[in-house]
Short mmCIF file of C-alpha atoms in Angstrom, two decimals:
data_model
loop_
_atom_site.label_atom_id
_atom_site.label_comp_id
_atom_site.label_asym_id
_atom_site.label_seq_id
_atom_site.Cartn_x
_atom_site.Cartn_y
_atom_site.Cartn_z
CA MET A 1 3.90 -22.20 -21.84
CA ASN A 2 4.45 -18.75 -23.79
CA ARG A 3 3.64 -17.66 -27.70
CA SER A 4 7.14 -19.94 -28.46
CA GLY A 5 6.03 -23.08 -26.77
CA ASN A 6 9.30 -22.49 -24.44
CA SER A 7 8.24 -22.24 -20.56
CA LEU A 8 9.62 -18.83 -19.06
CA ALA A 9 11.69 -21.06 -16.57
CA GLU A 10 13.32 -22.30 -19.92
CA ASN A 11 14.12 -18.89 -21.19
CA GLN A 12 15.46 -17.29 -17.61
CA GLY A 13 18.52 -16.07 -19.62
CA LYS A 14 16.80 -14.25 -22.21
CA GLY A 15 14.95 -10.86 -22.10
CA MET A 16 10.97 -11.36 -20.98
CA HIS A 17 8.66 -9.23 -21.12
CA ILE A 18 6.29 -9.39 -17.96
CA LEU A 19 2.79 -7.37 -17.53
CA VAL A 20 1.66 -6.70 -13.93
CA ILE A 21 -1.73 -6.16 -13.32
CA ARG A 22 -2.90 -3.87 -10.49
CA PHE A 23 -5.40 -1.39 -11.15
CA SER A 24 -6.09 0.10 -7.26
CA ALA A 25 -5.75 1.10 -4.67
CA MET A 26 -3.27 3.21 -2.96
CA GLY A 27 -1.75 0.58 -0.23
CA ASP A 28 -2.40 -2.41 -3.06
CA ILE A 29 -0.21 -0.58 -5.70
CA ALA A 30 2.59 0.61 -2.60
CA MET A 31 2.84 -2.96 -1.74
CA ILE A 32 3.72 -3.94 -5.23
CA VAL A 33 7.24 -2.05 -5.18
CA PRO A 34 9.25 -4.03 -3.17
CA VAL A 35 8.24 -6.75 -4.78
CA LEU A 36 9.50 -5.76 -8.19
CA SER A 37 12.61 -4.15 -6.96
CA VAL A 38 14.03 -7.73 -5.44
CA LEU A 39 12.23 -9.37 -8.56
CA VAL A 40 14.52 -7.03 -11.29
CA LYS A 41 17.72 -7.16 -8.92
CA LYS A 42 17.27 -10.92 -9.29
CA TYR A 43 16.24 -10.90 -13.05
CA PRO A 44 17.74 -7.95 -14.65
CA GLN A 45 16.82 -9.68 -18.14
CA LEU A 46 13.33 -8.91 -17.26
CA THR A 47 11.40 -5.88 -18.76
CA ILE A 48 7.95 -5.17 -16.70
CA THR A 49 4.98 -3.19 -17.57
CA VAL A 50 2.68 -2.22 -14.88
CA LEU A 51 -0.97 -1.96 -15.86
CA THR A 52 -2.53 0.75 -13.54
CA ARG A 53 -3.01 4.51 -13.65
CA HIS A 54 -0.38 6.96 -14.87
CA PHE A 55 -1.00 8.69 -11.23
CA TYR A 56 1.14 6.20 -9.36
CA ALA A 57 3.85 6.16 -11.89
CA PRO A 58 6.14 8.04 -9.37
CA LEU A 59 6.48 4.72 -6.91
CA PHE A 60 8.40 2.96 -9.51
CA SER A 61 10.43 5.61 -10.95
CA HIS A 62 13.79 4.11 -9.06
CA ILE A 63 13.16 0.61 -9.94
CA PRO A 64 15.20 -0.22 -13.48
CA ASN A 65 13.11 -1.74 -16.57
CA VAL A 66 9.70 -1.22 -14.86
CA ARG A 67 7.88 1.42 -16.93
CA ILE A 68 3.49 2.26 -16.49
CA TYR A 69 0.78 1.30 -18.76
CA GLU A 70 -2.30 3.35 -18.23
CA ALA A 71 -5.56 1.63 -18.02
CA ASP A 72 -8.20 4.21 -19.05
CA LEU A 73 -11.14 2.08 -17.14
CA GLU A 74 -13.35 5.04 -17.49
CA GLY A 75 -12.94 6.09 -20.85
CA VAL A 76 -11.48 3.89 -24.07
CA HIS A 77 -10.65 0.81 -21.86
CA ASP A 78 -14.06 0.79 -20.40
CA GLY A 79 -16.44 -2.17 -20.40
CA VAL A 80 -15.63 -5.61 -22.38
CA LEU A 81 -15.40 -4.02 -25.34
CA GLY A 82 -12.98 -1.54 -24.16
CA LEU A 83 -10.94 -4.54 -22.36
CA GLY A 84 -10.73 -6.04 -25.85
CA THR A 85 -8.95 -2.96 -26.91
CA LEU A 86 -6.93 -2.81 -23.60
CA ALA A 87 -5.73 -6.45 -24.54
CA ARG A 88 -5.07 -5.49 -28.42
CA GLU A 89 -3.09 -3.02 -27.38
CA LEU A 90 -1.07 -4.61 -25.16
CA ARG A 91 -0.39 -7.80 -27.45
CA GLU A 92 1.19 -5.22 -29.52
CA GLU A 93 3.44 -4.26 -26.80
CA GLU A 94 4.91 -7.94 -27.19
CA ILE A 95 4.01 -9.17 -23.66
CA ASP A 96 5.29 -12.67 -22.61
CA ALA A 97 3.13 -13.21 -19.52
CA VAL A 98 0.84 -11.97 -17.43
CA ALA A 99 0.83 -11.80 -13.73
CA ASP A 100 -2.34 -10.68 -12.34
CA LEU A 101 -1.98 -9.08 -8.96
CA HIS A 102 -5.97 -8.23 -8.29
CA ASP A 103 -7.95 -11.05 -9.35
CA VAL A 104 -11.23 -9.05 -9.86
CA LEU A 105 -14.02 -9.00 -12.72
CA ARG A 106 -11.97 -6.62 -15.36
CA THR A 107 -8.89 -9.07 -15.11
CA ASN A 108 -10.63 -12.45 -15.49
CA VAL A 109 -11.68 -11.02 -18.66
CA LEU A 110 -8.66 -9.84 -19.75
CA LYS A 111 -7.24 -13.28 -18.65
CA SER A 112 -9.55 -14.78 -21.17
CA LEU A 113 -8.42 -12.51 -23.81
CA PHE A 114 -4.86 -13.34 -23.19
CA PHE A 115 -5.24 -16.76 -23.20
CA PHE A 116 -6.76 -16.80 -26.66
CA TYR A 117 -3.52 -15.19 -27.64
CA GLY A 118 -2.03 -17.71 -26.03
CA ILE A 119 0.35 -15.43 -23.39
CA LEU A 120 0.46 -17.42 -19.89
CA PHE A 121 -1.62 -15.64 -17.10
CA LYS A 122 -1.28 -16.12 -13.81
CA GLN A 123 -3.57 -14.80 -10.93
CA ILE A 124 -2.97 -14.17 -7.22
CA ASN A 125 -4.44 -16.43 -4.75
CA LYS A 126 -5.70 -13.62 -2.62
CA GLY A 127 -6.34 -16.80 0.51
CA ARG A 128 -10.39 -15.82 0.86
CA PRO A 129 -11.52 -18.91 2.63
CA GLN A 130 -8.55 -18.26 5.17
CA LYS A 131 -9.48 -14.64 5.22
CA LYS A 132 -13.16 -15.77 5.76
CA ALA A 133 -12.11 -17.74 8.75
CA LEU A 134 -10.23 -15.15 10.11
CA THR A 135 -12.47 -12.34 10.51
CA ARG A 136 -15.72 -14.53 11.10
CA GLU A 137 -17.93 -14.46 14.35
CA ASN A 138 -17.60 -17.62 15.30
CA ASN A 139 -15.04 -20.50 15.36
CA LYS A 140 -12.93 -17.91 14.27
CA GLU A 141 -9.19 -19.19 12.94
CA PHE A 142 -7.07 -16.09 14.63
CA LYS A 143 -3.81 -16.72 13.20
CA GLN A 144 -1.35 -15.16 11.04
CA LEU A 145 -2.20 -15.14 7.32
CA LYS A 146 0.59 -14.88 4.05
CA SER A 147 1.35 -11.16 3.69
CA THR A 148 0.15 -9.44 0.59
CA HIS A 149 3.55 -8.96 -0.10
CA GLN A 150 4.33 -12.65 -0.50
CA ARG A 151 1.15 -13.74 -2.51
CA TYR A 152 2.37 -11.04 -5.01
CA ALA A 153 5.86 -13.04 -4.60
CA ASP A 154 4.09 -16.10 -5.23
CA VAL A 155 2.55 -15.26 -8.69
CA PHE A 156 5.97 -14.31 -9.79
CA GLU A 157 7.37 -17.76 -8.80
CA GLU A 158 4.32 -19.63 -10.98
CA LEU A 159 6.10 -17.86 -14.01
CA GLY A 160 9.33 -19.11 -13.36
CA PHE A 161 10.99 -16.53 -11.43
CA PRO A 162 11.09 -17.12 -7.46
CA ILE A 163 12.36 -14.58 -4.88
CA ASP A 164 12.87 -14.03 -1.77
CA LEU A 165 11.71 -10.72 -0.21
CA SER A 166 14.36 -10.58 2.64
CA ASP A 167 16.93 -9.75 -0.32
CA TYR A 168 14.43 -5.99 -0.39
CA THR A 169 16.97 -3.15 -0.12
CA PRO A 170 15.07 0.13 0.61
CA PRO A 171 16.06 2.60 -2.19
CA PRO A 172 18.01 6.17 -1.08
CA ARG A 173 16.16 8.66 0.61
CA ARG A 174 14.78 11.03 -2.61
CA GLU A 175 16.22 14.26 -2.93
CA LEU A 176 13.55 16.96 -1.51
CA LEU A 177 12.30 18.04 -4.44
CA PRO A 178 12.13 22.41 -4.52
CA LYS A 179 8.46 22.92 -3.64
CA VAL A 180 8.96 20.28 -0.61
CA TYR A 181 11.66 23.16 0.83
CA GLU A 182 8.72 25.84 -0.12
CA VAL A 183 6.02 24.10 2.11
CA MET A 184 8.19 22.51 4.58
CA GLY A 185 11.38 25.03 5.40
CA LYS A 186 14.36 23.93 7.25
CA GLN A 187 14.91 20.68 8.69
CA SER A 188 16.11 21.17 12.01
CA GLN A 189 13.93 19.41 13.98
CA LYS A 190 12.78 15.54 13.93
CA TRP A 191 9.94 14.80 10.91
CA LEU A 192 7.03 12.80 11.71
CA GLY A 193 4.47 12.12 9.03
CA LEU A 194 0.95 11.83 10.08
CA ALA A 195 -1.80 9.91 8.14
CA PRO A 196 -4.74 9.93 10.25
CA PHE A 197 -7.77 8.84 7.61
CA ALA A 198 -8.49 5.55 6.03
CA GLN A 199 -11.27 4.30 3.46
CA HIS A 200 -13.87 3.75 6.48
CA ASP A 201 -13.93 5.60 10.02
CA SER A 202 -14.04 2.17 11.71
CA LYS A 203 -10.14 2.31 11.04
CA CYS A 204 -9.46 5.90 11.81
CA TYR A 205 -8.12 6.93 15.57
CA PRO A 206 -11.29 9.46 17.12
CA LYS A 207 -10.42 13.08 16.39
CA ASP A 208 -10.55 13.91 20.34
CA LEU A 209 -7.30 11.31 20.92
CA MET A 210 -5.54 12.27 18.46
CA GLU A 211 -5.90 15.74 19.32
CA GLU A 212 -4.39 14.29 22.39
CA VAL A 213 -1.54 12.92 20.74
CA LEU A 214 -0.97 15.78 18.72
CA ALA A 215 -0.98 18.51 21.75
CA GLU A 216 1.97 16.00 23.56
CA LEU A 217 3.77 15.92 20.53
CA SER A 218 4.16 19.39 19.49
CA SER A 219 4.47 20.37 22.50
CA ARG A 220 8.41 18.38 22.58
CA GLY A 221 9.15 21.44 20.44
CA ASN A 222 11.65 18.71 18.56
CA ILE A 223 9.23 17.44 16.35
CA LYS A 224 7.48 18.33 13.15
CA ILE A 225 4.32 17.29 12.72
CA ILE A 226 3.61 16.53 8.35
CA MET A 227 -0.08 15.59 7.75
CA PHE A 228 -1.45 13.85 4.97
CA GLY A 229 -4.66 13.78 3.59
CA GLY A 230 -6.80 14.05 0.83
CA GLY A 231 -10.17 15.53 -0.13
CA ASP A 232 -11.85 19.02 1.04
CA ALA A 233 -12.79 17.36 4.29
CA GLU A 234 -9.74 16.11 5.13
CA LYS A 235 -8.38 19.24 4.27
CA GLU A 236 -10.33 21.08 6.52
CA GLN A 237 -9.67 18.84 9.21
CA LEU A 238 -5.81 19.04 8.83
CA GLU A 239 -5.98 22.71 8.32
CA GLU A 240 -7.91 23.19 11.85
CA TRP A 241 -5.05 20.99 13.50
CA GLU A 242 -2.42 22.92 11.67
CA ASN A 243 -3.74 26.06 13.25
CA LYS A 244 -4.32 24.68 16.75
CA PHE A 245 -1.19 23.04 17.23
CA SER A 246 2.47 24.31 16.98
CA ASN A 247 5.02 22.44 14.99
CA CYS A 248 2.06 20.81 12.86
CA ILE A 249 1.76 21.10 8.77
CA SER A 250 -0.70 20.22 6.77
CA VAL A 251 0.87 19.38 2.88
CA VAL A 252 -2.61 18.58 1.26
CA GLY A 253 -3.17 20.05 -2.09
CA LYS A 254 0.30 21.56 -1.51
CA LEU A 255 2.61 18.87 -3.22
CA ARG A 256 1.95 16.71 -6.72
CA PHE A 257 2.35 13.12 -5.70
CA SER A 258 5.34 12.74 -6.41
CA GLU A 259 6.90 15.81 -4.04
CA GLU A 260 4.85 13.91 -1.12
CA LEU A 261 7.09 10.76 -2.05
CA SER A 262 10.34 12.62 -1.69
CA LEU A 263 8.81 14.16 1.43
CA ILE A 264 7.92 10.74 2.88
CA SER A 265 11.07 9.14 2.44
CA ASN A 266 12.99 11.86 4.42
CA LEU A 267 10.70 10.95 7.30
CA ASP A 268 12.29 9.89 10.60
CA ALA A 269 8.90 8.48 11.23
CA MET A 270 5.35 7.76 10.13
CA LEU A 271 2.37 7.82 12.33
CA SER A 272 -0.67 6.12 10.10
CA MET A 273 -3.66 4.56 10.26
CA ASP A 274 -4.07 1.16 8.24
CA SER A 275 -4.35 3.02 5.07
CA GLY A 276 -1.71 3.24 2.09
CA ASN A 277 0.90 5.74 3.95
CA ALA A 278 1.70 3.04 5.71
CA HIS A 279 2.93 1.62 2.97
CA LEU A 280 4.55 4.45 1.04
CA ALA A 281 6.55 4.83 4.14
CA ALA A 282 7.82 1.26 4.43
CA ILE A 283 8.96 1.26 0.68
CA PHE A 284 11.76 3.47 2.02
CA GLY A 285 12.60 1.78 5.17
CA ILE A 286 10.76 4.29 7.54
CA PRO A 287 9.83 3.24 10.83
CA VAL A 288 6.02 2.73 10.76
CA ILE A 289 3.72 3.40 13.72
CA SER A 290 0.34 1.56 12.59
CA ILE A 291 -2.97 2.39 14.49
CA TRP A 292 -5.66 -0.75 13.83
CA GLY A 293 -9.37 -0.86 14.50
CA VAL A 294 -11.75 -3.32 13.41
CA THR A 295 -8.99 -4.59 10.90
CA HIS A 296 -6.09 -6.65 12.21
CA PRO A 297 -2.25 -7.23 10.57
CA PHE A 298 -2.83 -11.03 10.64
CA ALA A 299 -5.18 -10.56 7.49
CA GLY A 300 -1.81 -10.19 5.89
CA PHE A 301 -1.76 -5.83 5.23
CA ARG A 302 0.93 -4.76 7.70
CA ALA A 303 3.08 -2.49 6.33
CA PHE A 304 6.41 -4.12 4.49
CA ASN A 305 9.14 -5.29 7.44
CA GLN A 306 7.62 -3.03 9.88
CA PRO A 307 7.22 -4.98 13.24
CA MET A 308 4.67 -6.34 15.23
CA GLU A 309 5.31 -3.50 17.82
CA ASN A 310 4.66 -1.15 15.74
CA CYS A 311 1.21 -2.31 15.11
CA ILE A 312 -0.92 -0.73 18.06
CA LEU A 313 -4.17 -2.67 18.61
CA PRO A 314 -7.62 -2.19 20.26
CA ASP A 315 -8.26 -4.26 23.26
CA LEU A 316 -8.61 -7.93 22.01
CA GLU A 317 -10.39 -9.40 25.08
CA LYS A 318 -12.93 -6.76 24.92
CA TYR A 319 -13.41 -6.84 21.87
CA PRO A 320 -12.89 -10.45 20.54
CA LYS A 321 -14.58 -10.27 17.18
CA ILE A 322 -11.76 -8.66 15.85
CA PRO A 323 -10.88 -8.27 13.03
CA THR A 324 -14.48 -8.18 11.77
CA SER A 325 -13.74 -7.75 7.98
CA VAL A 326 -10.13 -7.44 6.32
CA TYR A 327 -11.17 -4.12 4.87
CA GLY A 328 -12.85 -2.52 7.77
CA ASN A 329 -16.29 -2.39 5.92
CA LYS A 330 -18.23 -4.22 8.72
CA VAL A 331 -18.55 -2.80 11.91
CA PRO A 332 -20.61 -5.34 14.31
CA GLU A 333 -23.10 -3.36 16.81
CA GLY A 334 -20.73 -2.37 20.09
CA TYR A 335 -17.50 -2.27 17.90
CA GLU A 336 -18.07 1.38 16.73
CA ASP A 337 -15.49 2.64 19.32
CA VAL A 338 -13.17 0.24 19.39
CA MET A 339 -10.37 2.72 19.07
CA ARG A 340 -10.93 4.40 22.01
CA SER A 341 -9.26 1.02 24.05
CA ILE A 342 -6.53 2.38 22.71
CA PRO A 343 -4.81 5.36 24.75
CA PRO A 344 -3.45 8.37 23.00
CA GLU A 345 -0.41 7.84 26.08
CA LYS A 346 0.44 4.62 24.20
CA VAL A 347 0.42 5.61 20.94
CA VAL A 348 2.76 8.68 21.82
CA GLN A 349 5.09 6.14 23.47
CA ASN A 350 5.40 4.30 19.97
CA VAL A 351 6.26 7.27 18.11
CA LEU A 352 8.77 8.76 20.75
CA GLU A 353 10.41 5.01 20.96
CA ASN A 354 11.07 5.34 17.15
CA LEU A 355 11.90 8.77 16.58
#
């Protein structure tokens, strides 16, 4: 029930204002985009406010009736008192209901505050018991779990707005912004995005093997490899490859996020680890070839609408404990080199099949 005493389902014909909460990380934020796209298409009377970092605003710029409210979690909204301030601010925005797509300590504090204000609050079911069964070493239940995208959609169904994610239509390619042309030059070759990094080393294809992939792809002459990353160490590594291999270019530090998105939307394919860039490309329907280490698509983080055949996995017979964790932060002894069971030729072949 909302403040008026009516369920949201009973008021679907009227304008409703839903607050969507997801503070981080990049991949998780990107996975919201297809869900909200389907939601507002089916229910155009909805107004959606996404509570997150302002940095992510370009992700939602093409979706009508969606705006960003910035959470300053290191400043005015820090701590319990700061969250109290945030809740009061959001109450003034005339929120009718809250979809918590994060379910962390901060959002549970907000849940209590919004309950006090009489605002309906629904949270994601992360499927923690099922994920624990999937990642445990013994008696592993090795099966596909519900996708994170569907878990997001389920929250809106609980609020009275069911959607079918098969209705998603990728947005048109974005117009290449002037800075992109300046960095990239003419678009005379196939554009392959490469995002070779992830939060944990266990999810990164080994440097020497990736160099074999780059050597083969760059030698073909008709493929321009556009490399994405962030931070000084990644920037240095990509610049080394840019200098070592022809037809390779790093965009780290050269483009703003909105410019990177316009570039990603114009790729012919993306080669990524189990990381955020896979989800960015999937928003635009770009073929995504993903390389997995100690994680596995069964946990529900496969890029949206991407076929399982595009997920390149280690030798699971040799490494039966995979997935060892959901996020790649647990590496059992002897599993440090699982990605070395993936031959570079297999990566190259999958890329070429998608270009």
